[in-house]
Amino acid sequence: MPATPLLDVTELDVRIGTPRGVVHAVNGVSLDLDRGETLGIVGESGSGKSMFVRALMGILPSGATLNGSVLFDGIDLTAVPVGQAREVWGRRIGMVFQDPMTSLNPVVRIGRQISESARIHLGLNRRRAEELEVELLGQVGIPEPERRRRDYPHQFSGGMRQRVTIAMALACEPDLLIADEATTALDVTVQKQILNLLQRIQRERNMAMILVSHDLGVVAGRTDRIAVMYAGRVVERAPTPLLFERRRHRYTDALLGAIPRLDHPPHARLRSISGTPPDMATLGSGCAFAPRCPAADDRCRTEDPPSASESAVAPQPTGSAVSEVSAESLEASESAGGHVYHCFHPVAASVPTAPRAADTSEVPG
Amino acid sequence: MTDTVTWLRDEPLLRVQNLVCQFKAPGGTVHAVSDITFDLLRGETLGLVGESGCGKSTTGRAILQLPPPTEGSVVFEDRELTGFGRGEMREVRRRLQMIFQDPISSLNPRRKVRDIVAEGLTIAGVDKERSARTVDAVLHDVGMDPEQVGDRRPHEFSGGQCQRIAIARAMAIEPSVLICDEPVASLDVSVQAQILNLLEDMKTRYGLSLIFISHDLAVVHNVSDRIAVMYLGKIVEIGQASAVYSSPAHPYTMTLLDAVPVPDPEVAPSERVLEGELPSPLRPPSGCRFRTRCPLAQQVCADLEPTLQPASDGHYVACHFPSQPLPELPLVTSGNGQSRDA
Ligand SMILES: Nc1ncnc2c1ncn2[C@@H]1O[C@H](COP(=O)(O)OP(=O)(O)OP(=O)(O)O)[C@@H](O)[C@H]1O
Ligand SMILES: Nc1ncnc2c1ncn2[C@@H]1O[C@H](COP(=O)(O)OP(=O)(O)O)[C@@H](O)[C@H]1O
Ligand code: SF4
Ligand code: SF4
Ligand SMILES: [Mg+2]
Ligand SMILES: [Mg+2]
């Protein structure tokens, strides 16, 4: 029963004019998301994650142009009058950023900042606004909310500021919460507090959530589906368990191999990815990962790898043929929560989640 | 109280004993580091791990006398460094280097990469020609092409590349000890892996000993032979990396291990989180400094400071109730101390 998803993004492009040329920050990204669902978006710095989520929120940098459609609850935010889109952005989508100070005003009491959007969009009076401030501060785990709502941002630690921005994002009871690297700048202990908090709130409110991170470890146990981005494209996407167990794209595999794991012995050599992501102002044809990919051949360097899909149900035998699929069958597999990737020489299906210990345990020297 | 030095070993390259670092601040005295003792053997990597503000950077800087510690001793290659003047420390720094937290701001934006990497050599009075050869070689060792990068300036590089430049600068004068303060904290996992592998290579190639500072226990575990866990200015546990990981004895170490995200969807993140915030270092709690957040705390923890005691071979812990399993805790509680229901 294909009900309309809460969010349905089709062929989204974001181009940014710069002195160096046009940066192709997002290239033909299609994704959807239902209420109550959590999507992880993963990729290295510069892969277009932020530009993608900013496009959803209508906060692209000046000089950016957008193509494609963003349907939110059936409303095309790229086509409706901007006033109508602002209603959606202000009330129905909340966003949390990496640096809490980008959303906090240092000279305004935090309570006021938390309730501001609700005063504007829901017309709360002062008493109700104050009640909301206390309630939200409590929900995000700030002790003594009645007192602390009168404090200024500098009176809070980094982790507490991030809790405050989460409270801000929740004020209008959004249907979708986007956390863009919201824990990247925090200690692992505080990161876990914040991630657990986001997850609990998402469940309690049955919101849709997008967790953006450069670390597959952060999204592993906390998402229903994951999209891996590279050079502005989604190169692989799948339900979370499949993305780990049966990852096919070489880049996904490389990202996973780069994570230091506690269950490997000390001095286990990490599988690092050589080089850096490409310059998105001078992207040529072919697979953008080819210059860094150990499996790249001439075809990878010249042709765009097409969409291939993996059945979400039947496990594939190792090394099964890649099926190049038609648009219709692709759509079918998508609606089945399918597994789609773009790679000419995918890694064998059914690889262990942990990168092979054999080639990681070599000690230099 | 400070005679717990049983874990010190023979012939250390570096020995830090009863190190105390205090700062004067508006509200009183900041107890940044409070009586810590450890040593470093030749060829060894010691990981210093703990959350933000626990005193890791202060410890690293105090070893270099930047500024000198309030109390305690730092013996490096059999020489006591506390009390050394600038001139003497300049000479010591040829053998003892530090890569400071935030590489980008620690590189002079107006200088070319070549000159930045040559800084230590210039100070040491190495002649131009030899210095240029060394700079080329060390840039090459950190994976950069001297021809391509030598004449560029730091702002033209990414965080990972700046970190490589900082490592090249430190390695150019071939120190015997390198202190790395959060060398991968601001980097992507992919670049982090490059830098961690690079540090391991440097260690082998230059016969280096490392003090590696990070808040992430998975990162520390990957590069360290031994790990010292710090909490609010104290070492609460120290031992072989494998022992600290496989049989953590301090409740704080257990929560740090538990906080590391596991890249496996089958491993659901536990609901356990470390409650509350790090207490103010202006007024550290009495007794065990972890007691305000410890799920196992008892009265004795407030009355009596635990000292480091053996937990297993070469593995020490400062806790009155070591090696106890932690109870499963509720999710984050709300302000008034009750958890909100769904
Ligand atoms: N010069 C100073 N004056 C006053 N307080 C200081 C000074 N330097 C450090 N501190 C305080 O000492 C404590 C330890 O700081 P330190 O920078 O060593 O922590 P850290 O473990 O390196 O933290 P992070 O992970 O955030 O880098 C903190 O409370 C800090 O605010
Ligand atoms: N304000 C901007 N002006 C020009 N280019 C930008 C701007 N912001 C980001 N970009 C470019 O867009 C691409 C995608 O960036 P971003 O979405 O921020 O990546 P991520 O969030 O994955 O790190 C990069 O090539 C980046 O350099
Ligand atoms: S298409 Fe080719 S270059 Fe791209 S990831 Fe796959 S194997 Fe590597
Ligand atoms: S001494 Fe007490 S408070 Fe401190 S860690 Fe051990 S049990 Fe917890
Ligand atoms: Mg970003
Ligand atoms: Mg520090």
Tab-separated table of N, CA, C and O in Angstrom, chain A residues 63-154:
chain	number	residue	atom	x	y	z
A	63	GLY	N	23.363	32.618	-4.172
A	63	GLY	CA	24.068	32.185	-5.373
A	63	GLY	C	23.829	30.725	-5.698
A	63	GLY	O	24.353	30.219	-6.679
A	64	ALA	N	23.053	30.044	-4.862
A	64	ALA	CA	22.764	28.636	-5.139
A	64	ALA	C	21.465	28.519	-5.926
A	64	ALA	O	20.525	29.266	-5.681
A	65	THR	N	21.429	27.590	-6.863
A	65	THR	CA	20.179	27.322	-7.565
A	65	THR	C	19.798	25.877	-7.347
A	65	THR	O	20.650	25.011	-7.122
A	66	LEU	N	18.496	25.649	-7.406
A	66	LEU	CA	17.968	24.348	-7.058
A	66	LEU	C	17.097	23.838	-8.195
A	66	LEU	O	16.322	24.591	-8.779
A	67	ASN	N	17.236	22.553	-8.519
A	67	ASN	CA	16.389	21.908	-9.503
A	67	ASN	C	15.842	20.620	-8.938
A	67	ASN	O	16.466	20.038	-8.063
A	68	GLY	N	14.702	20.181	-9.506
A	68	GLY	CA	14.100	18.963	-8.991
A	68	GLY	C	12.951	19.314	-8.076
A	68	GLY	O	12.563	20.485	-7.972
A	69	SER	N	12.373	18.311	-7.420
A	69	SER	CA	11.233	18.626	-6.561
A	69	SER	C	11.417	18.084	-5.154
A	69	SER	O	12.058	17.054	-4.946
A	70	VAL	N	10.875	18.854	-4.195
A	70	VAL	CA	10.882	18.455	-2.793
A	70	VAL	C	9.434	18.452	-2.334
A	70	VAL	O	8.866	19.504	-2.044
A	71	LEU	N	8.820	17.266	-2.316
A	71	LEU	CA	7.434	17.182	-1.864
A	71	LEU	C	7.423	16.919	-0.369
A	71	LEU	O	7.947	15.904	0.087
A	72	PHE	N	6.811	17.865	0.366
A	72	PHE	CA	6.667	17.654	1.808
A	72	PHE	C	5.181	17.535	2.097
A	72	PHE	O	4.435	18.489	1.892
A	73	ASP	N	4.751	16.353	2.501
A	73	ASP	CA	3.341	16.101	2.731
A	73	ASP	C	2.513	16.537	1.504
A	73	ASP	O	1.457	17.147	1.632
A	74	GLY	N	3.055	16.274	0.338
A	74	GLY	CA	2.350	16.585	-0.896
A	74	GLY	C	2.560	17.993	-1.427
A	74	GLY	O	2.173	18.297	-2.549
A	75	ILE	N	3.203	18.867	-0.639
A	75	ILE	CA	3.424	20.242	-1.083
A	75	ILE	C	4.808	20.332	-1.731
A	75	ILE	O	5.801	19.982	-1.085
A	76	ASP	N	4.885	20.809	-2.962
A	76	ASP	CA	6.205	20.938	-3.600
A	76	ASP	C	6.854	22.245	-3.161
A	76	ASP	O	6.513	23.318	-3.644
A	77	LEU	N	7.812	22.116	-2.260
A	77	LEU	CA	8.423	23.318	-1.673
A	77	LEU	C	9.210	24.127	-2.695
A	77	LEU	O	9.499	25.291	-2.478
A	78	THR	N	9.569	23.487	-3.801
A	78	THR	CA	10.326	24.224	-4.815
A	78	THR	C	9.390	24.990	-5.753
A	78	THR	O	9.850	25.813	-6.538
A	79	ALA	N	8.079	24.698	-5.690
A	79	ALA	CA	7.149	25.288	-6.662
A	79	ALA	C	6.130	26.231	-6.039
A	79	ALA	O	5.674	27.171	-6.689
A	80	VAL	N	5.766	26.003	-4.772
A	80	VAL	CA	4.717	26.845	-4.161
A	80	VAL	C	5.268	28.238	-3.864
A	80	VAL	O	6.485	28.421	-3.799
A	81	PRO	N	4.367	29.225	-3.692
A	81	PRO	CA	4.837	30.566	-3.321
A	81	PRO	C	5.672	30.491	-2.043
A	81	PRO	O	5.401	29.665	-1.167
A	82	VAL	N	6.654	31.371	-1.954
A	82	VAL	CA	7.631	31.237	-0.885
A	82	VAL	C	7.004	31.364	0.510
A	82	VAL	O	7.446	30.734	1.466
A	83	GLY	N	5.920	32.128	0.601
A	83	GLY	CA	5.235	32.262	1.887
A	83	GLY	C	4.717	30.918	2.383
A	83	GLY	O	4.832	30.583	3.569
A	84	GLN	N	4.167	30.148	1.460
A	84	GLN	CA	3.637	28.833	1.829
A	84	GLN	C	4.783	27.890	2.218
A	84	GLN	O	4.665	27.119	3.176
A	85	ALA	N	5.888	27.972	1.475
A	85	ALA	CA	7.041	27.141	1.810
A	85	ALA	C	7.574	27.515	3.193
A	85	ALA	O	7.924	26.644	3.993
A	86	ARG	N	7.588	28.814	3.499
A	86	ARG	CA	8.107	29.249	4.807
A	86	ARG	C	7.293	28.688	5.955
A	86	ARG	O	7.831	28.386	7.009
A	87	GLU	N	5.991	28.577	5.757
A	87	GLU	CA	5.147	27.976	6.774
A	87	GLU	C	5.638	26.572	7.096
A	87	GLU	O	5.725	26.166	8.254
A	88	VAL	N	5.946	25.819	6.042
A	88	VAL	CA	6.413	24.449	6.230
A	88	VAL	C	7.779	24.450	6.900
A	88	VAL	O	8.015	23.737	7.874
A	89	TRP	N	8.690	25.261	6.395
A	89	TRP	CA	10.042	25.294	6.962
A	89	TRP	C	10.022	25.721	8.428
A	89	TRP	O	10.710	25.160	9.264
A	90	GLY	N	9.194	26.729	8.727
A	90	GLY	CA	9.178	27.270	10.085
A	90	GLY	C	8.510	26.349	11.083
A	90	GLY	O	8.941	26.246	12.231
A	91	ARG	N	7.441	25.698	10.662
A	91	ARG	CA	6.635	24.931	11.614
A	91	ARG	C	6.869	23.446	11.557
A	91	ARG	O	6.776	22.755	12.560
A	92	ARG	N	7.109	22.916	10.366
A	92	ARG	CA	7.010	21.471	10.230
A	92	ARG	C	8.360	20.765	10.080
A	92	ARG	O	8.423	19.542	10.107
A	93	ILE	N	9.410	21.553	9.849
A	93	ILE	CA	10.749	20.958	9.773
A	93	ILE	C	11.649	21.663	10.783
A	93	ILE	O	11.705	22.887	10.808
A	94	GLY	N	12.299	20.904	11.628
A	94	GLY	CA	13.241	21.480	12.592
A	94	GLY	C	14.644	21.033	12.229
A	94	GLY	O	14.826	19.953	11.669
A	95	MET	N	15.621	21.897	12.539
A	95	MET	CA	16.975	21.520	12.168
A	95	MET	C	17.970	21.835	13.282
A	95	MET	O	17.861	22.858	13.945
A	96	VAL	N	18.929	20.940	13.455
A	96	VAL	CA	19.991	21.111	14.449
A	96	VAL	C	21.322	21.034	13.709
A	96	VAL	O	21.521	20.140	12.890
A	97	PHE	N	22.223	21.992	13.994
A	97	PHE	CA	23.486	22.077	13.255
A	97	PHE	C	24.665	21.602	14.095
A	97	PHE	O	24.551	21.425	15.312
A	98	GLN	N	25.816	21.471	13.420
A	98	GLN	CA	27.020	21.013	14.121
A	98	GLN	C	27.424	21.989	15.226
A	98	GLN	O	27.688	21.591	16.349
A	99	ASP	N	27.475	23.267	14.878
A	99	ASP	CA	27.894	24.262	15.862
A	99	ASP	C	26.655	24.943	16.424
A	99	ASP	O	26.001	25.703	15.732
A	100	PRO	N	26.332	24.673	17.694
A	100	PRO	CA	25.087	25.237	18.235
A	100	PRO	C	25.056	26.767	18.156
A	100	PRO	O	23.982	27.349	18.057
A	101	MET	N	26.227	27.397	18.168
A	101	MET	CA	26.214	28.862	18.155
A	101	MET	C	25.744	29.438	16.815
A	101	MET	O	25.420	30.613	16.737
A	102	THR	N	25.705	28.610	15.759
A	102	THR	CA	25.145	29.139	14.514
A	102	THR	C	23.647	29.367	14.648
A	102	THR	O	23.076	30.173	13.920
A	103	SER	N	22.973	28.653	15.562
A	103	SER	CA	21.545	28.910	15.702
A	103	SER	C	21.192	29.677	16.975
A	103	SER	O	20.043	30.039	17.166
A	104	LEU	N	22.199	29.918	17.839
A	104	LEU	CA	21.888	30.653	19.073
A	104	LEU	C	22.385	32.088	18.993
A	104	LEU	O	23.466	32.351	18.467
A	105	ASN	N	21.587	32.990	19.535
A	105	ASN	CA	22.005	34.387	19.632
A	105	ASN	C	22.646	34.584	21.006
A	105	ASN	O	22.008	34.354	22.024
A	106	PRO	N	23.919	35.006	21.051
A	106	PRO	CA	24.623	35.054	22.334
A	106	PRO	C	24.035	36.054	23.329
A	106	PRO	O	24.261	35.929	24.528
A	107	VAL	N	23.266	37.046	22.852
A	107	VAL	CA	22.800	38.075	23.778
A	107	VAL	C	21.309	37.964	24.098
A	107	VAL	O	20.726	38.870	24.675
A	108	VAL	N	20.682	36.847	23.728
A	108	VAL	CA	19.265	36.660	24.055
A	108	VAL	C	19.143	35.463	24.988
A	108	VAL	O	19.825	34.452	24.809
A	109	ARG	N	18.283	35.590	26.018
A	109	ARG	CA	18.097	34.487	26.959
A	109	ARG	C	17.605	33.253	26.201
A	109	ARG	O	16.799	33.374	25.286
A	110	ILE	N	18.085	32.078	26.640
A	110	ILE	CA	17.805	30.886	25.831
A	110	ILE	C	16.308	30.535	25.800
A	110	ILE	O	15.817	30.049	24.801
A	111	GLY	N	15.594	30.825	26.881
A	111	GLY	CA	14.173	30.522	26.896
A	111	GLY	C	13.460	31.222	25.744
A	111	GLY	O	12.700	30.610	24.991
A	112	ARG	N	13.732	32.486	25.626
A	112	ARG	CA	13.110	33.285	24.580
A	112	ARG	C	13.434	32.725	23.183
A	112	ARG	O	12.583	32.660	22.299
A	113	GLN	N	14.680	32.297	23.009
A	113	GLN	CA	15.084	31.752	21.708
A	113	GLN	C	14.350	30.444	21.414
A	113	GLN	O	14.016	30.150	20.276
A	114	ILE	N	14.112	29.674	22.488
A	114	ILE	CA	13.429	28.388	22.288
A	114	ILE	C	11.988	28.601	21.838
A	114	ILE	O	11.486	27.928	20.951
A	115	SER	N	11.317	29.585	22.448
A	115	SER	CA	9.890	29.733	22.144
A	115	SER	C	9.624	30.674	20.968
A	115	SER	O	8.494	30.803	20.532
A	116	GLU	N	10.687	31.292	20.453
A	116	GLU	CA	10.456	32.317	19.442
A	116	GLU	C	9.634	31.820	18.250
A	116	GLU	O	8.650	32.444	17.863
A	117	SER	N	10.030	30.682	17.688
A	117	SER	CA	9.305	30.232	16.494
A	117	SER	C	7.859	29.889	16.836
A	117	SER	O	6.955	30.090	16.024
A	118	ALA	N	7.648	29.375	18.056
A	118	ALA	CA	6.271	29.042	18.434
A	118	ALA	C	5.442	30.309	18.646
A	118	ALA	O	4.237	30.336	18.370
A	119	ARG	N	6.066	31.373	19.149
A	119	ARG	CA	5.348	32.643	19.275
A	119	ARG	C	4.932	33.130	17.892
A	119	ARG	O	3.809	33.568	17.683
A	120	ILE	N	5.879	33.030	16.934
A	120	ILE	CA	5.588	33.533	15.591
A	120	ILE	C	4.566	32.656	14.875
A	120	ILE	O	3.537	33.127	14.411
A	121	HIS	N	4.857	31.359	14.825
A	121	HIS	CA	4.043	30.500	13.969
A	121	HIS	C	2.777	30.007	14.642
A	121	HIS	O	1.783	29.754	13.986
A	122	LEU	N	2.804	29.807	15.958
A	122	LEU	CA	1.613	29.290	16.637
A	122	LEU	C	0.922	30.377	17.450
A	122	LEU	O	-0.105	30.129	18.076
A	123	GLY	N	1.490	31.581	17.458
A	123	GLY	CA	0.876	32.707	18.165
A	123	GLY	C	0.726	32.483	19.668
A	123	GLY	O	-0.264	32.890	20.274
A	124	LEU	N	1.710	31.839	20.298
A	124	LEU	CA	1.613	31.610	21.744
A	124	LEU	C	1.709	32.933	22.505
A	124	LEU	O	2.498	33.795	22.146
A	125	ASN	N	0.900	33.057	23.573
A	125	ASN	CA	1.071	34.233	24.430
A	125	ASN	C	2.245	33.980	25.382
A	125	ASN	O	2.827	32.904	25.407
A	126	ARG	N	2.560	35.009	26.182
A	126	ARG	CA	3.769	34.939	26.970
A	126	ARG	C	3.764	33.781	27.983
A	126	ARG	O	4.733	33.059	28.132
A	127	ARG	N	2.587	33.609	28.634
A	127	ARG	CA	2.544	32.570	29.654
A	127	ARG	C	2.717	31.179	29.028
A	127	ARG	O	3.496	30.362	29.496
A	128	ARG	N	2.025	30.957	27.935
A	128	ARG	CA	2.131	29.640	27.288
A	128	ARG	C	3.535	29.434	26.735
A	128	ARG	O	4.063	28.327	26.749
A	129	ALA	N	4.133	30.518	26.249
A	129	ALA	CA	5.502	30.416	25.720
A	129	ALA	C	6.451	29.997	26.839
A	129	ALA	O	7.309	29.128	26.658
A	130	GLU	N	6.267	30.599	28.034
A	130	GLU	CA	7.153	30.250	29.148
A	130	GLU	C	6.960	28.801	29.582
A	130	GLU	O	7.917	28.101	29.902
A	131	GLU	N	5.700	28.372	29.567
A	131	GLU	CA	5.445	26.972	29.910
A	131	GLU	C	6.152	26.046	28.932
A	131	GLU	O	6.747	25.040	29.314
A	132	LEU	N	6.065	26.422	27.656
A	132	LEU	CA	6.704	25.605	26.620
A	132	LEU	C	8.221	25.559	26.818
A	132	LEU	O	8.851	24.505	26.691
A	133	GLU	N	8.815	26.706	27.163
A	133	GLU	CA	10.255	26.757	27.381
A	133	GLU	C	10.665	25.770	28.476
A	133	GLU	O	11.613	24.999	28.322
A	134	VAL	N	9.933	25.810	29.588
A	134	VAL	CA	10.264	24.933	30.713
A	134	VAL	C	10.082	23.471	30.315
A	134	VAL	O	10.934	22.611	30.587
A	135	GLU	N	8.984	23.210	29.623
A	135	GLU	CA	8.707	21.829	29.242
A	135	GLU	C	9.794	21.286	28.306
A	135	GLU	O	10.304	20.184	28.505
A	136	LEU	N	10.156	22.087	27.307
A	136	LEU	CA	11.144	21.617	26.335
A	136	LEU	C	12.531	21.466	26.971
A	136	LEU	O	13.230	20.487	26.713
A	137	LEU	N	12.913	22.414	27.809
A	137	LEU	CA	14.218	22.298	28.474
A	137	LEU	C	14.272	21.026	29.313
A	137	LEU	O	15.284	20.336	29.359
A	138	GLY	N	13.162	20.729	29.982
A	138	GLY	CA	13.093	19.487	30.752
A	138	GLY	C	13.233	18.278	29.851
A	138	GLY	O	13.993	17.356	30.142
A	139	GLN	N	12.525	18.317	28.738
A	139	GLN	CA	12.570	17.166	27.827
A	139	GLN	C	13.953	16.902	27.271
A	139	GLN	O	14.307	15.766	27.007
A	140	VAL	N	14.735	17.942	27.045
A	140	VAL	CA	16.074	17.722	26.504
A	140	VAL	C	17.112	17.546	27.612
A	140	VAL	O	18.305	17.521	27.352
A	141	GLY	N	16.630	17.434	28.867
A	141	GLY	CA	17.530	17.035	29.944
A	141	GLY	C	18.350	18.160	30.544
A	141	GLY	O	19.445	17.921	31.044
A	142	ILE	N	17.836	19.399	30.517
A	142	ILE	CA	18.525	20.489	31.212
A	142	ILE	C	17.966	20.563	32.630
A	142	ILE	O	16.757	20.716	32.806
A	143	PRO	N	18.828	20.447	33.639
A	143	PRO	CA	18.329	20.514	35.012
A	143	PRO	C	17.806	21.917	35.348
A	143	PRO	O	18.259	22.898	34.758
A	144	GLU	N	16.897	21.982	36.274
A	144	GLU	CA	16.310	23.243	36.746
A	144	GLU	C	15.844	24.146	35.602
A	144	GLU	O	16.275	25.298	35.484
A	145	PRO	N	14.954	23.646	34.762
A	145	PRO	CA	14.565	24.420	33.574
A	145	PRO	C	13.944	25.785	33.893
A	145	PRO	O	14.161	26.729	33.139
A	146	GLU	N	13.226	25.881	35.031
A	146	GLU	CA	12.591	27.176	35.350
A	146	GLU	C	13.651	28.263	35.508
A	146	GLU	O	13.446	29.394	35.112
A	147	ARG	N	14.758	27.882	36.119
A	147	ARG	CA	15.820	28.855	36.323
A	147	ARG	C	16.673	29.021	35.064
A	147	ARG	O	16.969	30.134	34.647
A	148	ARG	N	17.010	27.908	34.459
A	148	ARG	CA	17.994	27.966	33.376
A	148	ARG	C	17.452	28.637	32.109
A	148	ARG	O	18.224	29.078	31.275
A	149	ARG	N	16.129	28.718	31.969
A	149	ARG	CA	15.619	29.351	30.755
A	149	ARG	C	15.968	30.826	30.713
A	149	ARG	O	15.929	31.449	29.659
A	150	ARG	N	16.341	31.402	31.859
A	150	ARG	CA	16.725	32.816	31.869
A	150	ARG	C	18.213	33.020	31.609
A	150	ARG	O	18.689	34.141	31.585
A	151	ASP	N	18.943	31.928	31.434
A	151	ASP	CA	20.392	32.048	31.199
A	151	ASP	C	20.704	32.359	29.729
A	151	ASP	O	19.855	32.200	28.850
A	152	TYR	N	21.940	32.792	29.513
A	152	TYR	CA	22.423	33.066	28.154
A	152	TYR	C	23.273	31.892	27.671
A	152	TYR	O	23.796	31.127	28.491
A	153	PRO	N	23.436	31.754	26.343
A	153	PRO	CA	24.178	30.595	25.814
A	153	PRO	C	25.560	30.386	26.437
A	153	PRO	O	25.960	29.247	26.679
A	154	HIS	N	26.295	31.472	26.744
A	154	HIS	CA	27.654	31.262	27.251
A	154	HIS	C	27.671	30.606	28.624
A	154	HIS	O	28.716	30.162	29.078
